Amino acid sequence: ISLAQMLYDIDINDMDTLLKNLGAILVLLGVICLAVYYFGVQENALLVVSMVLEVAGLFAHVLLNKRYQ
């Protein structure tokens, strides 16, 4: 199955589900950045990216769940 066929088969309900979970996904990406900082690369840029992802994820979770419920 090709990528174009997979994208064509995406239903609008799948997109609603993705938007509903977008906040949690962003928070998890922020946590992954913190883990990379802790276990590996000690760069302040990772802390900034993690903070931005977690704050954006928090707001996205609240606002999108309010809209899609």
Coordinates of C-alpha atoms in Angstrom, one line a residue:
I1 CA 0.0 0.0 0.0
S2 CA 1.4 3.4 -1.0
L3 CA 1.7 6.5 1.2
A4 CA -0.8 8.3 -1.1
Q5 CA -3.3 5.6 -0.6
M6 CA -2.9 5.7 3.2
L7 CA -3.3 9.4 3.2
Y8 CA -6.4 9.1 1.0
D9 CA -7.9 6.6 3.4
I10 CA -7.6 8.8 6.5
D11 CA -11.1 9.5 7.7
I12 CA -12.2 12.8 9.3
N13 CA -12.8 11.0 12.6
D14 CA -9.1 10.0 12.6
M15 CA -8.1 13.6 12.3
D16 CA -10.5 14.5 15.2
T17 CA -8.9 11.8 17.3
L18 CA -5.5 13.1 16.5
L19 CA -6.4 16.7 17.4
K20 CA -8.0 15.5 20.6
N21 CA -4.8 13.8 21.6
L22 CA -2.4 16.4 20.2
G23 CA -1.8 18.0 23.6
A24 CA -0.8 14.8 25.2
I25 CA 1.5 14.0 22.3
L26 CA 3.2 17.4 22.7
V27 CA 3.7 16.9 26.4
L28 CA 5.2 13.4 25.7
L29 CA 7.6 14.9 23.2
G30 CA 8.6 17.4 25.8
V31 CA 9.3 14.6 28.3
I32 CA 11.4 12.8 25.7
C33 CA 13.5 16.0 25.2
L34 CA 14.0 16.1 29.0
A35 CA 15.1 12.5 29.0
V36 CA 17.6 13.1 26.2
Y37 CA 18.9 16.1 28.2
Y38 CA 19.3 14.0 31.3
F39 CA 20.9 10.9 29.8
G40 CA 22.9 12.4 27.0
V41 CA 23.3 15.9 25.5
Q42 CA 23.5 18.6 28.1
E43 CA 22.3 21.6 25.9
N44 CA 20.2 24.4 27.1
A45 CA 18.3 24.3 23.7
L46 CA 16.8 21.0 24.7
L47 CA 15.5 22.5 27.9
V48 CA 13.9 25.4 26.0
V49 CA 12.4 23.1 23.4
S50 CA 11.0 20.9 26.2
M51 CA 9.5 23.8 28.0
V52 CA 7.8 25.1 24.8
L53 CA 6.5 21.7 23.9
E54 CA 5.1 21.1 27.4
V55 CA 3.4 24.5 27.7
A56 CA 2.0 24.2 24.1
G57 CA 0.8 20.7 24.9
L58 CA -0.9 21.8 28.1
F59 CA -2.8 24.6 26.3
A60 CA -3.6 22.4 23.3
H61 CA -4.9 19.7 25.6
V62 CA -7.2 22.1 27.4
L63 CA -8.4 24.1 24.4
L64 CA -8.8 21.2 22.0
N65 CA -10.6 19.0 24.5
K66 CA -13.0 21.8 25.3
R67 CA -13.7 22.2 21.5
Y68 CA -14.0 18.5 20.6
Q69 CA -16.2 17.3 23.5

